[in-house]
PDB file of C-alpha atoms in Angstrom:
ATOM      1  CA  MET A   1      58.253 -29.173  44.580  1.00 46.00           C
ATOM      2  CA  GLY A   2      61.644 -30.863  43.723  1.00 47.00           C
ATOM      3  CA  ILE A   3      63.739 -30.134  40.627  1.00 41.00           C
ATOM      4  CA  GLU A   4      62.761 -33.553  39.145  1.00 45.00           C
ATOM      5  CA  ARG A   5      58.994 -32.771  39.604  1.00 45.00           C
ATOM      6  CA  LEU A   6      59.357 -29.371  38.000  1.00 39.00           C
ATOM      7  CA  TYR A   7      61.258 -30.854  35.011  1.00 40.00           C
ATOM      8  CA  ARG A   8      58.524 -33.409  34.565  1.00 45.00           C
ATOM      9  CA  ALA A   9      55.870 -30.848  34.653  1.00 44.00           C
ATOM     10  CA  PHE A  10      57.573 -28.732  32.036  1.00 38.00           C
ATOM     11  CA  ARG A  11      58.184 -31.765  29.745  1.00 42.00           C
ATOM     12  CA  TRP A  12      54.485 -32.587  29.830  1.00 39.00           C
ATOM     13  CA  GLY A  13      53.551 -29.089  29.335  1.00 42.00           C
ATOM     14  CA  LEU A  14      55.484 -29.009  26.091  1.00 37.00           C
ATOM     15  CA  VAL A  15      53.951 -32.326  24.883  1.00 36.00           C
ATOM     16  CA  ALA A  16      50.446 -30.842  25.601  1.00 37.00           C
ATOM     17  CA  LEU A  17      51.347 -27.679  23.722  1.00 33.00           C
ATOM     18  CA  SER A  18      52.518 -29.467  20.748  1.00 35.00           C
ATOM     19  CA  LEU A  19      49.305 -31.522  20.629  1.00 30.00           C
ATOM     20  CA  TRP A  20      47.163 -28.456  20.865  1.00 32.00           C
ATOM     21  CA  LEU A  21      49.047 -26.805  18.083  1.00 30.00           C
ATOM     22  CA  GLY A  22      48.780 -29.891  15.981  1.00 33.00           C
ATOM     23  CA  ALA A  23      44.968 -29.925  16.643  1.00 33.00           C
ATOM     24  CA  CYS A  24      44.830 -26.313  15.510  1.00 35.00           C
ATOM     25  CA  GLY A  25      46.376 -26.628  11.970  1.00 35.00           C
ATOM     26  CA  GLY A  26      49.503 -28.691  11.934  1.00 36.00           C
ATOM     27  CA  ALA A  27      53.108 -27.742  12.628  1.00 36.00           C
ATOM     28  CA  ALA A  28      53.806 -24.510  14.153  1.00 36.00           C
ATOM     29  CA  GLU A  29      55.350 -21.789  11.894  1.00 36.00           C
ATOM     30  CA  PRO A  30      58.742 -20.377  13.207  1.00 37.00           C
ATOM     31  CA  MET A  31      58.209 -17.107  15.039  1.00 36.00           C
ATOM     32  CA  PRO A  32      59.182 -14.095  12.938  1.00 37.00           C
ATOM     33  CA  TYR A  33      62.188 -11.957  14.118  1.00 33.00           C
ATOM     34  CA  VAL A  34      61.100  -8.545  15.423  1.00 33.00           C
ATOM     35  CA  ASP A  35      63.693  -5.674  15.475  1.00 33.00           C
ATOM     36  CA  PHE A  36      62.760  -3.198  18.048  1.00 27.00           C
ATOM     37  CA  ASN A  37      65.380  -0.659  16.815  1.00 31.00           C
ATOM     38  CA  ARG A  38      63.263  -0.314  13.706  1.00 31.00           C
ATOM     39  CA  ARG A  39      60.251   2.060  14.294  1.00 29.00           C
ATOM     40  CA  ALA A  40      57.218   2.870  11.984  1.00 31.00           C
ATOM     41  CA  PRO A  41      54.391   5.031  12.987  1.00 33.00           C
ATOM     42  CA  LEU A  42      51.196   3.366  14.035  1.00 29.00           C
ATOM     43  CA  ALA A  43      48.270   3.524  11.355  1.00 36.00           C
ATOM     44  CA  THR A  44      45.617   5.842  12.450  1.00 39.00           C
ATOM     45  CA  PRO A  45      42.696   3.798  13.651  1.00 40.00           C
ATOM     46  CA  ARG A  46      39.591   4.004  11.283  1.00 50.00           C
ATOM     47  CA  ARG A  47      36.365   5.457  12.805  1.00 47.00           C
ATOM     48  CA  THR A  48      33.712   2.849  12.441  1.00 50.00           C
ATOM     49  CA  GLY A  49      30.043   3.490  12.101  1.00 68.00           C
ATOM     50  CA  VAL A  50      30.648   7.119  10.889  1.00 81.00           C
ATOM     51  CA  VAL A  51      29.711   8.127   7.432  1.00 89.00           C
ATOM     52  CA  PRO A  52      32.448  10.127   5.743  1.00 95.00           C
ATOM     53  CA  LEU A  53      31.525  13.738   4.577  1.00 97.00           C
ATOM     54  CA  ARG A  54      31.947  13.737   0.923  1.00 97.00           C
ATOM     55  CA  VAL A  55      33.748  16.950  -0.277  1.00 96.00           C
ATOM     56  CA  GLY A  56      33.777  17.587  -4.121  1.00 95.00           C
ATOM     57  CA  ILE A  57      36.632  19.641  -5.550  1.00 91.00           C
ATOM     58  CA  ALA A  58      35.867  20.921  -9.130  1.00 82.00           C
ATOM     59  CA  ALA A  59      38.954  20.922 -11.478  1.00 67.00           C
ATOM     60  CA  VAL A  60      39.410  24.672 -11.092  1.00 60.00           C
ATOM     61  CA  LEU A  61      43.292  23.471 -10.854  1.00 53.00           C
ATOM     62  CA  SER A  62      44.217  20.306 -12.512  1.00 50.00           C
ATOM     63  CA  PRO A  63      43.301  17.054 -10.365  1.00 47.00           C
ATOM     64  CA  GLN A  64      46.757  16.855  -8.878  1.00 54.00           C
ATOM     65  CA  SER A  65      47.221  20.383  -7.972  1.00 56.00           C
ATOM     66  CA  SER A  66      43.676  20.502  -6.468  1.00 60.00           C
ATOM     67  CA  ALA A  67      44.302  17.467  -4.353  1.00 62.00           C
ATOM     68  CA  GLU A  68      47.434  19.085  -3.046  1.00 76.00           C
ATOM     69  CA  ALA A  69      46.008  22.525  -2.398  1.00 78.00           C
ATOM     70  CA  TYR A  70      42.893  21.279  -0.588  1.00 88.00           C
ATOM     71  CA  GLN A  71      44.374  18.436   1.494  1.00 91.00           C
ATOM     72  CA  GLU A  72      44.895  20.689   4.609  1.00 93.00           C
ATOM     73  CA  LEU A  73      41.456  22.058   4.354  1.00 94.00           C
ATOM     74  CA  LEU A  74      39.915  18.661   4.210  1.00 95.00           C
ATOM     75  CA  GLN A  75      41.984  17.560   7.141  1.00 95.00           C
ATOM     76  CA  TYR A  76      40.713  20.648   8.958  1.00 96.00           C
ATOM     77  CA  LEU A  77      36.998  19.824   8.461  1.00 96.00           C
ATOM     78  CA  SER A  78      37.772  16.246   9.475  1.00 96.00           C
ATOM     79  CA  HIS A  79      39.322  17.167  12.905  1.00 96.00           C
ATOM     80  CA  ARG A  80      36.672  19.877  13.684  1.00 96.00           C
ATOM     81  CA  LEU A  81      33.641  17.718  12.753  1.00 95.00           C
ATOM     82  CA  ASN A  82      35.260  14.616  14.183  1.00 95.00           C
ATOM     83  CA  ARG A  83      34.357  12.440  11.288  1.00 95.00           C
ATOM     84  CA  PRO A  84      36.196  11.082   8.191  1.00 96.00           C
ATOM     85  CA  VAL A  85      36.325  13.322   5.126  1.00 96.00           C
ATOM     86  CA  GLU A  86      36.421  11.984   1.611  1.00 95.00           C
ATOM     87  CA  ARG A  87      37.594  13.905  -1.372  1.00 93.00           C
ATOM     88  CA  VAL A  88      35.665  13.492  -4.597  1.00 94.00           C
ATOM     89  CA  GLN A  89      37.053  14.720  -7.875  1.00 89.00           C
ATOM     90  CA  ARG A  90      35.669  14.765 -11.412  1.00 87.00           C
ATOM     91  CA  ARG A  91      37.097  15.404 -14.736  1.00 81.00           C
ATOM     92  CA  ASP A  92      34.914  18.446 -15.414  1.00 88.00           C
ATOM     93  CA  TYR A  93      32.452  20.943 -13.894  1.00 91.00           C
ATOM     94  CA  GLN A  94      29.442  19.095 -15.456  1.00 93.00           C
ATOM     95  CA  ASP A  95      30.387  15.749 -13.889  1.00 94.00           C
ATOM     96  CA  MET A  96      30.712  17.458 -10.465  1.00 95.00           C
ATOM     97  CA  ASN A  97      27.337  19.130 -10.890  1.00 96.00           C
ATOM     98  CA  VAL A  98      25.820  15.706 -11.641  1.00 96.00           C
ATOM     99  CA  ALA A  99      27.608  14.030  -8.567  1.00 96.00           C
ATOM    100  CA  ILE A 100      26.198  16.871  -6.354  1.00 97.00           C
ATOM    101  CA  ALA A 101      22.709  16.420  -7.833  1.00 96.00           C
ATOM    102  CA  ARG A 102      22.683  12.730  -7.458  1.00 95.00           C
ATOM    103  CA  GLY A 103      23.689  12.853  -3.817  1.00 94.00           C
ATOM    104  CA  GLU A 104      27.319  11.575  -4.418  1.00 96.00           C
ATOM    105  CA  VAL A 105      28.710  14.624  -2.982  1.00 97.00           C
ATOM    106  CA  ASP A 106      27.715  16.578   0.274  1.00 98.00           C
ATOM    107  CA  ILE A 107      29.472  19.901  -0.034  1.00 97.00           C
ATOM    108  CA  ALA A 108      31.674  21.007  -2.997  1.00 97.00           C
ATOM    109  CA  PHE A 109      34.074  23.744  -4.121  1.00 95.00           C
ATOM    110  CA  ILE A 110      32.861  24.687  -7.542  1.00 94.00           C
ATOM    111  CA  CYS A 111      33.128  27.261 -10.346  1.00 92.00           C
ATOM    112  CA  THR A 112      30.744  30.250 -10.421  1.00 95.00           C
ATOM    113  CA  TRP A 113      28.756  29.306 -13.578  1.00 96.00           C
ATOM    114  CA  ALA A 114      28.564  25.840 -12.421  1.00 95.00           C
ATOM    115  CA  TYR A 115      26.950  27.166  -9.301  1.00 97.00           C
ATOM    116  CA  VAL A 116      24.475  29.359 -11.195  1.00 97.00           C
ATOM    117  CA  ILE A 117      23.501  26.308 -13.260  1.00 97.00           C
ATOM    118  CA  GLY A 118      23.324  23.946 -10.327  1.00 97.00           C
ATOM    119  CA  GLN A 119      21.271  26.358  -8.315  1.00 97.00           C
ATOM    120  CA  ARG A 120      18.662  26.822 -11.032  1.00 96.00           C
ATOM    121  CA  GLU A 121      18.461  23.180 -12.156  1.00 96.00           C
ATOM    122  CA  HIS A 122      19.102  21.288  -8.849  1.00 96.00           C
ATOM    123  CA  GLY A 123      18.757  23.647  -5.829  1.00 96.00           C
ATOM    124  CA  PHE A 124      22.390  23.882  -4.830  1.00 97.00           C
ATOM    125  CA  ARG A 125      22.658  25.916  -1.610  1.00 97.00           C
ATOM    126  CA  LEU A 126      25.276  28.746  -1.253  1.00 97.00           C
ATOM    127  CA  LEU A 127      27.456  27.798   1.838  1.00 97.00           C
ATOM    128  CA  ALA A 128      30.438  30.265   1.620  1.00 97.00           C
ATOM    129  CA  VAL A 129      32.550  32.438  -0.587  1.00 97.00           C
ATOM    130  CA  PRO A 130      36.248  32.970  -0.481  1.00 95.00           C
ATOM    131  CA  VAL A 131      37.738  36.171   0.239  1.00 95.00           C
ATOM    132  CA  VAL A 132      41.029  37.104  -1.520  1.00 91.00           C
ATOM    133  CA  ASN A 133      42.851  40.391  -1.610  1.00 91.00           C
ATOM    134  CA  GLY A 134      40.091  41.634   0.641  1.00 95.00           C
ATOM    135  CA  LYS A 135      37.283  40.971  -1.952  1.00 95.00           C
ATOM    136  CA  PRO A 136      34.749  38.047  -2.408  1.00 96.00           C
ATOM    137  CA  THR A 137      34.868  38.597  -6.051  1.00 96.00           C
ATOM    138  CA  TYR A 138      37.251  37.775  -9.073  1.00 95.00           C
ATOM    139  CA  GLN A 139      37.504  38.309 -12.732  1.00 97.00           C
ATOM    140  CA  SER A 140      38.150  36.696 -15.969  1.00 97.00           C
ATOM    141  CA  TRP A 141      41.591  37.613 -17.373  1.00 98.00           C
ATOM    142  CA  VAL A 142      42.208  37.265 -21.012  1.00 98.00           C
ATOM    143  CA  ILE A 143      45.872  36.332 -21.335  1.00 98.00           C
ATOM    144  CA  VAL A 144      48.260  36.003 -24.490  1.00 98.00           C
ATOM    145  CA  ARG A 145      51.676  34.915 -25.141  1.00 97.00           C
ATOM    146  CA  ALA A 146      53.919  37.731 -24.413  1.00 97.00           C
ATOM    147  CA  ASP A 147      56.081  37.623 -27.567  1.00 96.00           C
ATOM    148  CA  LEU A 148      52.991  37.994 -29.833  1.00 97.00           C
ATOM    149  CA  PRO A 149      51.631  41.362 -31.255  1.00 97.00           C
ATOM    150  CA  ILE A 150      48.167  40.794 -29.406  1.00 97.00           C
ATOM    151  CA  TYR A 151      46.747  43.659 -27.488  1.00 97.00           C
ATOM    152  CA  ARG A 152      42.978  43.435 -27.829  1.00 97.00           C
ATOM    153  CA  MET A 153      40.396  40.665 -28.119  1.00 97.00           C
ATOM    154  CA  GLU A 154      40.078  41.550 -31.898  1.00 97.00           C
ATOM    155  CA  ASP A 155      43.692  40.591 -32.416  1.00 98.00           C
ATOM    156  CA  LEU A 156      42.961  37.004 -31.555  1.00 98.00           C
ATOM    157  CA  ARG A 157      41.118  36.541 -34.676  1.00 98.00           C
ATOM    158  CA  GLY A 158      42.393  33.521 -36.567  1.00 98.00           C
ATOM    159  CA  ARG A 159      44.454  32.454 -33.487  1.00 98.00           C
ATOM    160  CA  VAL A 160      44.478  29.294 -31.270  1.00 98.00           C
ATOM    161  CA  PHE A 161      42.613  29.743 -28.077  1.00 98.00           C
ATOM    162  CA  ALA A 162      42.409  27.628 -24.864  1.00 98.00           C
ATOM    163  CA  PHE A 163      39.158  27.468 -23.165  1.00 98.00           C
ATOM    164  CA  VAL A 164      39.079  26.034 -19.547  1.00 95.00           C
ATOM    165  CA  ASP A 165      35.773  24.136 -19.119  1.00 93.00           C
ATOM    166  CA  PRO A 166      32.455  24.188 -20.853  1.00 94.00           C
ATOM    167  CA  LEU A 167      30.854  25.414 -17.650  1.00 94.00           C
ATOM    168  CA  SER A 168      33.533  27.831 -16.578  1.00 95.00           C
ATOM    169  CA  ASN A 169      32.477  31.376 -16.196  1.00 96.00           C
ATOM    170  CA  THR A 170      35.913  33.034 -16.446  1.00 96.00           C
ATOM    171  CA  GLY A 171      37.349  30.435 -18.799  1.00 96.00           C
ATOM    172  CA  TYR A 172      34.334  29.887 -21.298  1.00 97.00           C
ATOM    173  CA  LEU A 173      31.341  32.092 -20.701  1.00 97.00           C
ATOM    174  CA  TYR A 174      33.028  35.366 -20.478  1.00 98.00           C
ATOM    175  CA  PRO A 175      35.381  34.983 -23.647  1.00 98.00           C
ATOM    176  CA  ARG A 176      32.351  33.784 -25.570  1.00 97.00           C
ATOM    177  CA  TYR A 177      30.626  36.881 -24.493  1.00 97.00           C
ATOM    178  CA  LEU A 178      33.634  39.072 -25.963  1.00 97.00           C
ATOM    179  CA  VAL A 179      33.391  37.208 -29.131  1.00 97.00           C
ATOM    180  CA  HIS A 180      29.736  37.715 -29.452  1.00 95.00           C
ATOM    181  CA  GLN A 181      30.252  41.376 -28.903  1.00 95.00           C
ATOM    182  CA  LEU A 182      32.343  41.449 -31.990  1.00 96.00           C
ATOM    183  CA  GLY A 183      29.537  39.772 -33.966  1.00 94.00           C
ATOM    184  CA  GLU A 184      31.161  36.361 -34.134  1.00 95.00           C
ATOM    185  CA  THR A 185      31.027  32.917 -32.693  1.00 94.00           C
ATOM    186  CA  PRO A 186      33.919  31.054 -31.415  1.00 96.00           C
ATOM    187  CA  GLU A 187      34.030  28.675 -34.297  1.00 95.00           C
ATOM    188  CA  ARG A 188      34.259  31.440 -36.775  1.00 96.00           C
ATOM    189  CA  PHE A 189      36.501  33.794 -35.024  1.00 98.00           C
ATOM    190  CA  PHE A 190      39.300  31.490 -33.767  1.00 98.00           C
ATOM    191  CA  ARG A 191      41.335  29.170 -35.991  1.00 98.00           C
ATOM    192  CA  ARG A 192      41.211  26.412 -33.265  1.00 98.00           C
ATOM    193  CA  THR A 193      40.054  26.001 -29.736  1.00 98.00           C
ATOM    194  CA  PHE A 194      40.513  23.289 -27.129  1.00 97.00           C
ATOM    195  CA  PHE A 195      39.626  22.707 -23.501  1.00 96.00           C
ATOM    196  CA  THR A 196      42.339  22.225 -20.837  1.00 94.00           C
ATOM    197  CA  TYR A 197      40.046  21.282 -17.741  1.00 90.00           C
ATOM    198  CA  GLY A 198      42.002  23.362 -15.398  1.00 88.00           C
ATOM    199  CA  HIS A 199      42.887  27.081 -15.255  1.00 91.00           C
ATOM    200  CA  ASP A 200      46.584  26.400 -14.383  1.00 90.00           C
ATOM    201  CA  ARG A 201      46.684  24.087 -17.535  1.00 93.00           C
ATOM    202  CA  ALA A 202      45.225  26.913 -19.614  1.00 96.00           C
ATOM    203  CA  ILE A 203      47.946  29.206 -18.384  1.00 96.00           C
ATOM    204  CA  ARG A 204      50.726  26.957 -18.999  1.00 95.00           C
ATOM    205  CA  ALA A 205      49.198  26.132 -22.527  1.00 97.00           C
ATOM    206  CA  VAL A 206      49.630  29.775 -23.305  1.00 98.00           C
ATOM    207  CA  ALA A 207      53.116  30.100 -21.656  1.00 97.00           C
ATOM    208  CA  GLN A 208      54.427  26.984 -23.628  1.00 96.00           C
ATOM    209  CA  GLY A 209      53.094  28.174 -26.988  1.00 97.00           C
ATOM    210  CA  LEU A 210      50.365  25.627 -27.294  1.00 97.00           C
ATOM    211  CA  ALA A 211      47.733  28.384 -27.448  1.00 98.00           C
ATOM    212  CA  ASP A 212      48.029  32.001 -28.452  1.00 98.00           C
ATOM    213  CA  GLY A 213      45.497  32.992 -25.715  1.00 98.00           C
ATOM    214  CA  ALA A 214      43.149  31.931 -23.041  1.00 98.00           C
ATOM    215  CA  ALA A 215      40.699  33.364 -20.432  1.00 98.00           C
ATOM    216  CA  VAL A 216      41.365  32.392 -16.865  1.00 97.00           C
ATOM    217  CA  ASP A 217      40.298  32.932 -13.252  1.00 93.00           C
ATOM    218  CA  SER A 218      42.190  35.806 -12.010  1.00 93.00           C
ATOM    219  CA  LEU A 219      42.740  34.374  -8.584  1.00 87.00           C
ATOM    220  CA  VAL A 220      44.240  31.332  -9.966  1.00 88.00           C
ATOM    221  CA  PHE A 221      46.351  33.390 -12.155  1.00 93.00           C
ATOM    222  CA  GLN A 222      47.829  35.437  -9.324  1.00 90.00           C
ATOM    223  CA  PHE A 223      47.913  32.293  -7.283  1.00 83.00           C
ATOM    224  CA  LEU A 224      49.961  30.268  -9.842  1.00 89.00           C
ATOM    225  CA  LEU A 225      52.365  33.246 -10.644  1.00 91.00           C
ATOM    226  CA  GLU A 226      53.252  33.523  -6.951  1.00 88.00           C
ATOM    227  CA  ARG A 227      54.431  29.862  -7.002  1.00 88.00           C
ATOM    228  CA  GLU A 228      55.858  29.977 -10.464  1.00 91.00           C
ATOM    229  CA  PRO A 229      57.011  33.597 -11.124  1.00 93.00           C
ATOM    230  CA  GLU A 230      58.959  32.421 -14.204  1.00 93.00           C
ATOM    231  CA  LEU A 231      55.566  32.449 -15.991  1.00 93.00           C
ATOM    232  CA  ALA A 232      55.196  36.221 -15.569  1.00 92.00           C
ATOM    233  CA  GLY A 233      57.464  36.884 -18.472  1.00 94.00           C
ATOM    234  CA  LYS A 234      55.857  34.403 -20.798  1.00 97.00           C
ATOM    235  CA  VAL A 235      52.250  35.707 -20.625  1.00 97.00           C
ATOM    236  CA  ARG A 236      50.472  39.103 -20.283  1.00 97.00           C
ATOM    237  CA  VAL A 237      46.955  40.297 -19.588  1.00 97.00           C
ATOM    238  CA  ILE A 238      44.880  42.130 -22.347  1.00 98.00           C
ATOM    239  CA  ASP A 239      41.414  42.248 -20.981  1.00 98.00           C
ATOM    240  CA  ARG A 240      39.869  42.225 -17.479  1.00 98.00           C
ATOM    241  CA  SER A 241      36.118  41.434 -16.989  1.00 97.00           C
ATOM    242  CA  PRO A 242      33.831  43.090 -14.428  1.00 96.00           C
ATOM    243  CA  GLU A 243      33.775  41.629 -11.026  1.00 96.00           C
ATOM    244  CA  PHE A 244      31.794  38.304 -10.373  1.00 97.00           C
ATOM    245  CA  GLY A 245      31.105  36.588  -7.123  1.00 96.00           C
ATOM    246  CA  ALA A 246      33.976  34.274  -6.462  1.00 94.00           C
ATOM    247  CA  PRO A 247      33.753  30.494  -7.060  1.00 93.00           C
ATOM    248  CA  PRO A 248      31.576  29.284  -4.015  1.00 96.00           C
ATOM    249  CA  VAL A 249      31.434  26.343  -1.645  1.00 97.00           C
ATOM    250  CA  VAL A 250      27.937  24.811  -1.972  1.00 98.00           C
ATOM    251  CA  ALA A 251      25.825  22.226  -0.060  1.00 97.00           C
ATOM    252  CA  ALA A 252      23.920  19.582  -1.884  1.00 97.00           C
ATOM    253  CA  PRO A 253      20.119  19.608  -1.647  1.00 96.00           C
ATOM    254  CA  HIS A 254      20.113  16.390   0.331  1.00 96.00           C
ATOM    255  CA  LEU A 255      22.324  17.726   2.967  1.00 96.00           C
ATOM    256  CA  ALA A 256      20.695  17.931   6.596  1.00 96.00           C
ATOM    257  CA  PRO A 257      20.185  21.496   7.642  1.00 96.00           C
ATOM    258  CA  ALA A 258      21.889  21.033  10.933  1.00 97.00           C
ATOM    259  CA  LEU A 259      25.023  19.707   9.200  1.00 97.00           C
ATOM    260  CA  GLN A 260      24.902  22.315   6.584  1.00 97.00           C
ATOM    261  CA  ALA A 261      24.735  24.893   9.372  1.00 97.00           C
ATOM    262  CA  GLU A 262      27.834  23.286  11.263  1.00 97.00           C
ATOM    263  CA  ILE A 263      29.882  23.081   8.079  1.00 97.00           C
ATOM    264  CA  GLN A 264      29.074  26.633   7.313  1.00 98.00           C
ATOM    265  CA  ALA A 265      30.041  27.843  10.813  1.00 97.00           C
ATOM    266  CA  LEU A 266      33.397  26.085  10.547  1.00 97.00           C
ATOM    267  CA  LEU A 267      34.198  27.660   7.076  1.00 97.00           C
ATOM    268  CA  LEU A 268      33.154  31.156   8.303  1.00 98.00           C
ATOM    269  CA  SER A 269      35.487  30.953  11.253  1.00 97.00           C
ATOM    270  CA  ALA A 270      38.359  29.049   9.917  1.00 97.00           C
ATOM    271  CA  HIS A 271      40.399  32.197   9.868  1.00 97.00           C
ATOM    272  CA  GLU A 272      40.221  32.514  13.700  1.00 97.00           C
ATOM    273  CA  ASP A 273      41.691  28.974  14.171  1.00 96.00           C
ATOM    274  CA  PRO A 274      45.351  28.308  13.757  1.00 96.00           C
ATOM    275  CA  GLU A 275      44.670  25.035  11.927  1.00 95.00           C
ATOM    276  CA  GLY A 276      42.136  26.808   9.795  1.00 96.00           C
ATOM    277  CA  GLN A 277      44.451  29.556   9.024  1.00 96.00           C
ATOM    278  CA  LEU A 278      47.071  27.046   7.533  1.00 95.00           C
ATOM    279  CA  ALA A 279      44.446  25.301   5.501  1.00 95.00           C
ATOM    280  CA  LEU A 280      43.299  28.623   4.064  1.00 94.00           C
ATOM    281  CA  ARG A 281      46.759  29.741   3.240  1.00 92.00           C
ATOM    282  CA  ALA A 282      47.346  26.379   1.279  1.00 89.00           C
ATOM    283  CA  ILE A 283      44.467  27.460  -1.058  1.00 88.00           C
ATOM    284  CA  GLY A 284      45.244  31.184  -1.253  1.00 86.00           C
ATOM    285  CA  VAL A 285      42.204  32.195   0.707  1.00 92.00           C
ATOM    286  CA  GLU A 286      41.996  34.905   3.476  1.00 95.00           C
ATOM    287  CA  ARG A 287      38.746  33.786   4.900  1.00 97.00           C
ATOM    288  CA  PHE A 288      35.355  32.696   4.019  1.00 97.00           C
ATOM    289  CA  VAL A 289      32.041  34.798   3.962  1.00 98.00           C
ATOM    290  CA  LYS A 290      28.400  33.809   3.856  1.00 96.00           C
ATOM    291  CA  GLY A 291      27.908  35.291   0.386  1.00 92.00           C
ATOM    292  CA  ASP A 292      24.782  36.365  -1.376  1.00 95.00           C
ATOM    293  CA  ASP A 293      23.209  34.934  -4.469  1.00 96.00           C
ATOM    294  CA  ALA A 294      22.866  38.374  -5.857  1.00 97.00           C
ATOM    295  CA  TRP A 295      26.573  38.483  -6.422  1.00 97.00           C
ATOM    296  CA  TYR A 296      26.135  36.107  -9.282  1.00 97.00           C
ATOM    297  CA  GLU A 297      23.552  38.051 -11.449  1.00 97.00           C
ATOM    298  CA  GLY A 298      26.456  39.331 -13.559  1.00 96.00           C
ATOM    299  CA  VAL A 299      26.914  35.776 -14.804  1.00 97.00           C
ATOM    300  CA  ARG A 300      23.208  35.268 -15.473  1.00 97.00           C
ATOM    301  CA  ARG A 301      23.455  38.465 -17.570  1.00 95.00           C
ATOM    302  CA  LEU A 302      26.258  37.008 -19.678  1.00 95.00           C
ATOM    303  CA  GLU A 303      24.094  33.815 -20.172  1.00 94.00           C
ATOM    304  CA  ALA A 304      21.180  35.897 -21.433  1.00 94.00           C
ATOM    305  CA  ALA A 305      23.475  38.129 -23.725  1.00 92.00           C
ATOM    306  CA  ILE A 306      24.619  35.122 -25.662  1.00 88.00           C
ATOM    307  CA  ALA A 307      21.494  32.938 -25.298  1.00 84.00           C
ATOM    308  CA  SER A 308      21.602  32.816 -29.097  1.00 67.00           C
ATOM    309  CA  GLU A 309      25.135  32.157 -30.550  1.00 59.00           C
ATOM    310  CA  GLU A 310      24.143  33.904 -33.788  1.00 52.00           C
ATOM    311  CA  PRO A 311      24.801  37.739 -33.405  1.00 49.00           C
TER     312      PRO A 311
END
């Protein structure tokens, strides 16, 4: 083919292309400039047709702290289950219990008393219990401002006290029990009380002078002081409760038994997996164990002891 024929073919090709573009919507837009020296990571393709595992994180820590601490563990579950994982948070323990009962959450990391109530009222299933400092148990520690002359629970009479959550064992049930043992109710005993909806917030409330005292999860107290050692000089512990079963991981009643068993196996073996070890370290846990509902009988005894607020 001669040069002239090639030129005519090329020219008619351009005409045909322009007519096709016009038919498809008018004048063509100018081509964008692409700089191949600028790079950005590709978005991870979304899995289609796979229902996410919905994991509830109760506000043991404040919402932002909870989201940060549990992110690696959620990623670990997603990778090992080969399915997306969706984090679900609620303002308080009661809202989380309701979400589990309604089927809006599949598994959840919840508080001890919230488990006792959820197991009794909705059939929550015990999946796993964290082990910290070699024990699957924890305590309620009553803390006060370090600069105040408060050395016993009795010394908090007429003071400002921070509760954590209305369904918190360590942050509400146990200090209520102590006040009950003194023949009082919180309303009469304290000058003022308020809820912080997070153990870390209760600790900071005392450290900052917003409250004279609080009762908090011993594991969270130690976890927070490791990361913010300056708090150690601002608060001190005046009371330690008996040991209770640690805040557990529970399965919702609707969760299929096969999936429940698979998730439980992953949690119980996480400490043997390099990725799992990193995830556990982020939440201050050594490993998970299967646990026993009998570990929570102490909480039920506290409930019974203060069934009536009047001494």
